[in-house]
Short mmCIF file of C-alpha atoms and ligand atoms in Angstrom, two decimals:
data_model
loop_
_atom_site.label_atom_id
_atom_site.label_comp_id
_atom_site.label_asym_id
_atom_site.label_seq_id
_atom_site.Cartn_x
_atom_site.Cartn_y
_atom_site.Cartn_z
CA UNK P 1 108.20 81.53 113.88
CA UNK P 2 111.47 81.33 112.04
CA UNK P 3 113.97 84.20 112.25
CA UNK P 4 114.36 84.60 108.78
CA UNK P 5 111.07 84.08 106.51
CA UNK P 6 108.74 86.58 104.74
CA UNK P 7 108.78 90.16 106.09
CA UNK P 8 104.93 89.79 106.56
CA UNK P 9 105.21 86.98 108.83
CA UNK P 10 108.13 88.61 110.84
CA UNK P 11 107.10 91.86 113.35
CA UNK P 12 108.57 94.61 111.22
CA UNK P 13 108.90 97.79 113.25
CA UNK P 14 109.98 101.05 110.59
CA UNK P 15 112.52 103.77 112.24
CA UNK P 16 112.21 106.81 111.00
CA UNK P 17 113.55 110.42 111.98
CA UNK P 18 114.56 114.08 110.15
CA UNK P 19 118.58 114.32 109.43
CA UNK P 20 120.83 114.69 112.07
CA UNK P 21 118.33 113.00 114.49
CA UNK P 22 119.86 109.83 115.35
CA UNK P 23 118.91 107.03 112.91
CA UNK P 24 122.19 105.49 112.06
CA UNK P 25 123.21 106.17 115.53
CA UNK P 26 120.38 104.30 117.15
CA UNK P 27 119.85 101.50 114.58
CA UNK P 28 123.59 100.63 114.93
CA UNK P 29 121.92 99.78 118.95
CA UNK P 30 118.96 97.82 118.04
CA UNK P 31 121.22 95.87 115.82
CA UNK P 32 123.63 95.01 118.87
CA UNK P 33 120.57 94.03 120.63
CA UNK P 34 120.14 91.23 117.67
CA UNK P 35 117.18 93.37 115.50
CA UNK P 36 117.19 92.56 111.95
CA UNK P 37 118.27 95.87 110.13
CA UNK P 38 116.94 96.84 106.26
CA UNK P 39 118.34 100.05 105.68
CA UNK P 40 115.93 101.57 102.51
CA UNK P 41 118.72 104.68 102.05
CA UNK P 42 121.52 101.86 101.41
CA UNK P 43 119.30 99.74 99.70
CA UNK P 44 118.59 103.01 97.24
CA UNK P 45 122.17 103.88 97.12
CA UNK P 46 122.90 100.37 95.52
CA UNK P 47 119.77 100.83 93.08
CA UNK P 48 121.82 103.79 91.40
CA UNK P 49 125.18 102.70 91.99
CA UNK P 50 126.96 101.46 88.31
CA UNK P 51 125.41 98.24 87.07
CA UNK P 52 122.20 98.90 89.79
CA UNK P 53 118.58 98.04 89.08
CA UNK P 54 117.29 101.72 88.54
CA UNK P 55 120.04 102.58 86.40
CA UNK P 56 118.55 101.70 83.07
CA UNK P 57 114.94 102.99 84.12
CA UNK P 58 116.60 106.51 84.88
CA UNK P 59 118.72 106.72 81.60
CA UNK P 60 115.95 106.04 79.86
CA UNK P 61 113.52 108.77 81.38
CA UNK P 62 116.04 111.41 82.29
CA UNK P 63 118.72 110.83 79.65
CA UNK P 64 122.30 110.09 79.39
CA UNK P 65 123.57 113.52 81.15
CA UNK P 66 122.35 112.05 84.12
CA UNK P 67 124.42 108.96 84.36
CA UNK P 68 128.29 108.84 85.00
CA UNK P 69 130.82 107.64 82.83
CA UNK P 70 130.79 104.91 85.26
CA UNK P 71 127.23 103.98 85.22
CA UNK P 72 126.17 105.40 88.21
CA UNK P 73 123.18 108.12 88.42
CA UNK P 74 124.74 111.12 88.31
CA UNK P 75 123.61 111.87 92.37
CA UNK P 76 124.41 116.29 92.42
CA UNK P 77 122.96 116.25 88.60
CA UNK P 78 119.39 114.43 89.81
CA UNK P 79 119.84 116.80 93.34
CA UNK P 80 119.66 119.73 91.10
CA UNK P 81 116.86 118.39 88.93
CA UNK P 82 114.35 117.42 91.71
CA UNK P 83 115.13 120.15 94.13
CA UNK P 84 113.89 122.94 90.96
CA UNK P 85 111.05 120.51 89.60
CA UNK P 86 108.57 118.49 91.76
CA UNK P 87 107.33 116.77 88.67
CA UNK P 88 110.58 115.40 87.49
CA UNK P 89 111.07 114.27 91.33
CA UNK P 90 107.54 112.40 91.27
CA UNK P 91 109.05 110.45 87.91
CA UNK P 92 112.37 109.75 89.85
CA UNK P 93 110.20 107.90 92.76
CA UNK P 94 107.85 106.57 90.28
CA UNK P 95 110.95 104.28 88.94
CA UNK P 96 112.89 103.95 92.91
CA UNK P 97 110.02 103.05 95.05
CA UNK P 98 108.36 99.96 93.96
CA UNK P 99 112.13 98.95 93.14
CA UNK P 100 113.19 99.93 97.24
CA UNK P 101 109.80 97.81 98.08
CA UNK P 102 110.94 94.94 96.33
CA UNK P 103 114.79 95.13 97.86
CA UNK P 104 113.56 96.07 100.70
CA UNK P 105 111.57 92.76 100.83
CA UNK P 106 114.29 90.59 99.75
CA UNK P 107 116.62 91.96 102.08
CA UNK P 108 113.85 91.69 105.23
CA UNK P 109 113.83 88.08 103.59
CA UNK P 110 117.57 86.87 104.56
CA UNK P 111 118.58 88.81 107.36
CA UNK P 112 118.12 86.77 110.77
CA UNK P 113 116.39 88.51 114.08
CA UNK P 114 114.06 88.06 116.10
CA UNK P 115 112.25 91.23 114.68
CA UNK P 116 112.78 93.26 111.42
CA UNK P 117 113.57 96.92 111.51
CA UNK P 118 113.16 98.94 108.30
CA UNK P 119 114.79 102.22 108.61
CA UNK P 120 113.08 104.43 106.22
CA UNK P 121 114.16 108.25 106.73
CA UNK P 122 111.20 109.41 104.95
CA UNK P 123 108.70 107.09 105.93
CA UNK P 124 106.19 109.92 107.18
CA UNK P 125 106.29 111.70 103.74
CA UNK P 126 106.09 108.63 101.55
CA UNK P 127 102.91 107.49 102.48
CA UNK P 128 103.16 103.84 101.62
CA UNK P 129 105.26 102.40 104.29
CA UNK P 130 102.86 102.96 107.08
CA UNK P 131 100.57 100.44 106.20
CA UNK P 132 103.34 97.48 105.50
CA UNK P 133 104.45 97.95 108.78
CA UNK P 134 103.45 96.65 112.68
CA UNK P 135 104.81 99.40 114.30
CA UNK P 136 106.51 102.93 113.57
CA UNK P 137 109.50 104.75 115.85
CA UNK P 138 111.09 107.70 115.48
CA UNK P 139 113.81 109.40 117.14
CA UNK P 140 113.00 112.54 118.34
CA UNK P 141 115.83 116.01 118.58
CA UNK P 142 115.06 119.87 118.93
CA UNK P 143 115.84 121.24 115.39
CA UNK P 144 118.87 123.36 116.49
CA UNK P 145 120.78 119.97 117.35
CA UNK P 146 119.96 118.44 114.41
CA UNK P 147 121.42 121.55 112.38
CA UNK P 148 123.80 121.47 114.96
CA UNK P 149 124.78 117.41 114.33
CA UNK P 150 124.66 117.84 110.46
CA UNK P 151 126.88 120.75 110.04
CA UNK P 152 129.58 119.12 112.07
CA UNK P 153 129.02 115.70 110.57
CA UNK P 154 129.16 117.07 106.98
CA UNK P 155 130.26 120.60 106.39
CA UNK P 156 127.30 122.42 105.31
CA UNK P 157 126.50 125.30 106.71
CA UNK P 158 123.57 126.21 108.57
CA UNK P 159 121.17 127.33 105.83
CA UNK P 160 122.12 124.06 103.46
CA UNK P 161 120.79 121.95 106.47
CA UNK P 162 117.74 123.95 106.95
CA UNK P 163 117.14 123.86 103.56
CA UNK P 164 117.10 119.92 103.67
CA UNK P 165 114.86 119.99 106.58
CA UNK P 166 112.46 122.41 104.90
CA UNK P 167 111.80 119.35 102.36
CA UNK P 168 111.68 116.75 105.33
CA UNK P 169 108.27 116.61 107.55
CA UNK P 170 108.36 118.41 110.54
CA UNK P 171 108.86 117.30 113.98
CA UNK P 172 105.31 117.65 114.73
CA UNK P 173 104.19 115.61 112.26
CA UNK P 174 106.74 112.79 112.28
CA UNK P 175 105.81 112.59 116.22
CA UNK P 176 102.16 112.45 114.89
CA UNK P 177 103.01 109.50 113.08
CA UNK P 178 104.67 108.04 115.54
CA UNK P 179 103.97 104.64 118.02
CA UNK P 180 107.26 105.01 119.94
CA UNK P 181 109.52 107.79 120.63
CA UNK P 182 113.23 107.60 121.73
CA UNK P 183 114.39 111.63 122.33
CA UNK P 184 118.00 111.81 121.39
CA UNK P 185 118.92 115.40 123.22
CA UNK P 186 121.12 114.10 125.70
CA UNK P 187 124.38 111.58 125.17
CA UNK P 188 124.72 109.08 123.08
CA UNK P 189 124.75 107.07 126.41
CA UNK P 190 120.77 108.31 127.28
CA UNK P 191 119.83 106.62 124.09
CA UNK P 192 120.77 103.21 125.66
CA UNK P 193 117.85 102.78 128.10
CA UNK P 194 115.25 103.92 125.40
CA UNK P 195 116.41 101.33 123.09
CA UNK P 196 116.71 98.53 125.34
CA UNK P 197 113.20 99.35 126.30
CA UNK P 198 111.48 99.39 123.59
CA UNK P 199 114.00 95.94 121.77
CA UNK P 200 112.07 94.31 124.78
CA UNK P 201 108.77 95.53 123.92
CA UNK P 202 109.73 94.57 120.69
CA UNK P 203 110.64 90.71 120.76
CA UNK P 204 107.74 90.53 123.15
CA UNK P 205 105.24 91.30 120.87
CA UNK P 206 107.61 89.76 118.30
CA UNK P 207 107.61 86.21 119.74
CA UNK P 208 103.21 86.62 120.47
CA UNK P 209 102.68 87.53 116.87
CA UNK P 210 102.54 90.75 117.67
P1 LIG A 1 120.85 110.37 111.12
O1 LIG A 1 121.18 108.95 110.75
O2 LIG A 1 119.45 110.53 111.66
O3 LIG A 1 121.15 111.40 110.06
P2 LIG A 1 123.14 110.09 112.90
O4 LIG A 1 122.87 108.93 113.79
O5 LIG A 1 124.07 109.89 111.75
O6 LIG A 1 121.76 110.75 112.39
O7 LIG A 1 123.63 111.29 113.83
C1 LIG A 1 124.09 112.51 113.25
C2 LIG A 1 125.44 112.89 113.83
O8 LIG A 1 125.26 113.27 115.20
C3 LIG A 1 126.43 111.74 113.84
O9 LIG A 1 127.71 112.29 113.60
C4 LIG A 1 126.31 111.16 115.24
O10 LIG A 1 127.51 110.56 115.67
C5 LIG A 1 125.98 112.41 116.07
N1 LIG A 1 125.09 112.13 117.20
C6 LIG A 1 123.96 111.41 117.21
N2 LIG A 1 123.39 111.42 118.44
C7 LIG A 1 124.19 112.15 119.23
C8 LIG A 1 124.17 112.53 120.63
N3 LIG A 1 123.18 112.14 121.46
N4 LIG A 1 125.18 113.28 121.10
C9 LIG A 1 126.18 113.68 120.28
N5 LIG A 1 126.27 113.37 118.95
C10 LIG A 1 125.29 112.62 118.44
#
């Protein structure tokens, strides 16, 4: 098997988790370890940055008041929007996700490691990624330290963050969804074992095929 062909052909393991949990913090490990990383939030952040792939779709459905004089989308403007009106979000993913799919697959395409790992923070609530995938992890916090991790990291206050988690699957049912589980309540340091664990599990079943 070579390290850097289709994503089908390569053991592709998604990483998911609620805000706050740990992704970045535990990817950034994995990726030390020599995982191939696809990160589906960057990936979407360059779809709508100026000159990106979405940007034409979106002025085109939503308007011109939602794109920057730079040719960006217009990121609090489309918050707003989708946050009052469920049907206007639906339209907004109907246009980003078979565009983050196709990214998403180029990307998986070039990066070497011996695995792939898509990080997809909303992988239990989109439905579709399951099924492209070999395997699904998720790292694992008590709510309070999440609200606890995202106020400090960003400023909001406690009832902004709960907010976001209110539109985010819940712990139970990410853990439903899950194959593996790394807990991230303790150090940063605790997460170490967990990953190095499960990287080994990984490139094992990597290197049989799965
Ligand atoms: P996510 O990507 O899931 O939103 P991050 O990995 O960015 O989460 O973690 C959120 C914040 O909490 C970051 O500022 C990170 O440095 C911090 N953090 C993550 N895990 C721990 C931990 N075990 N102990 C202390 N801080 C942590």
């Amino acid at each position: 098997m070579t390290n850097s062909g289709p994503p089908t052909t390569r053991f592709s393991v998604g990483l998911t988790g609620g805000i706050g949990s740990g992704k970045s913090t535990v990817t950034d490990m994995f990726a030390e370890r020599g995982a191939a990383i696809v990160d589906t939030d960057q990936i979407a952040h360059q779809l709508t940055a100026p000159g990106g792939a979405a940007i034409a779709a979106i002025q085109s459905e939503f308007g011109d008041s939602f794109i920057t004089p730079s040719g960006a989308m217009d990121r609090a403007r489309m918050r707003a929007r989708v946050f009052a009106d469920s049907e206007a979000k639906k339209r907004l993913e109907a246009i980003l996700h078979p565009l983050i799919r196709i990214e998403s697959d180029r990307a998986a395409s070039q990066v070497p490691g011996s695995y792939l790992i898509f990080v997809v923070p909303l992988l239990v609530e989109s439905g579709t990624w399951k099924q492209r995938l070999s395997r699904v992890c998720v790292v694992d916090c008590p709510e309070h330290l999440q609200v606890k991790r995202v106020m400090s990291r960003s400023g909001l206050n406690e009832s902004q963050v709960l907010a976001i988690m209110a539109t985010q699957a819940t712990r139970q049912a990410r853990l439903s969804a899950a194959d593996d589980v790394i807990l991230n309540e303790g150090s940063q340091a605790d997460l170490r074992p967990q990953v190095d664990r499960l990287h080994a599990l990984y490139a094992a079943l990597a290197a049989k095929g799965r």
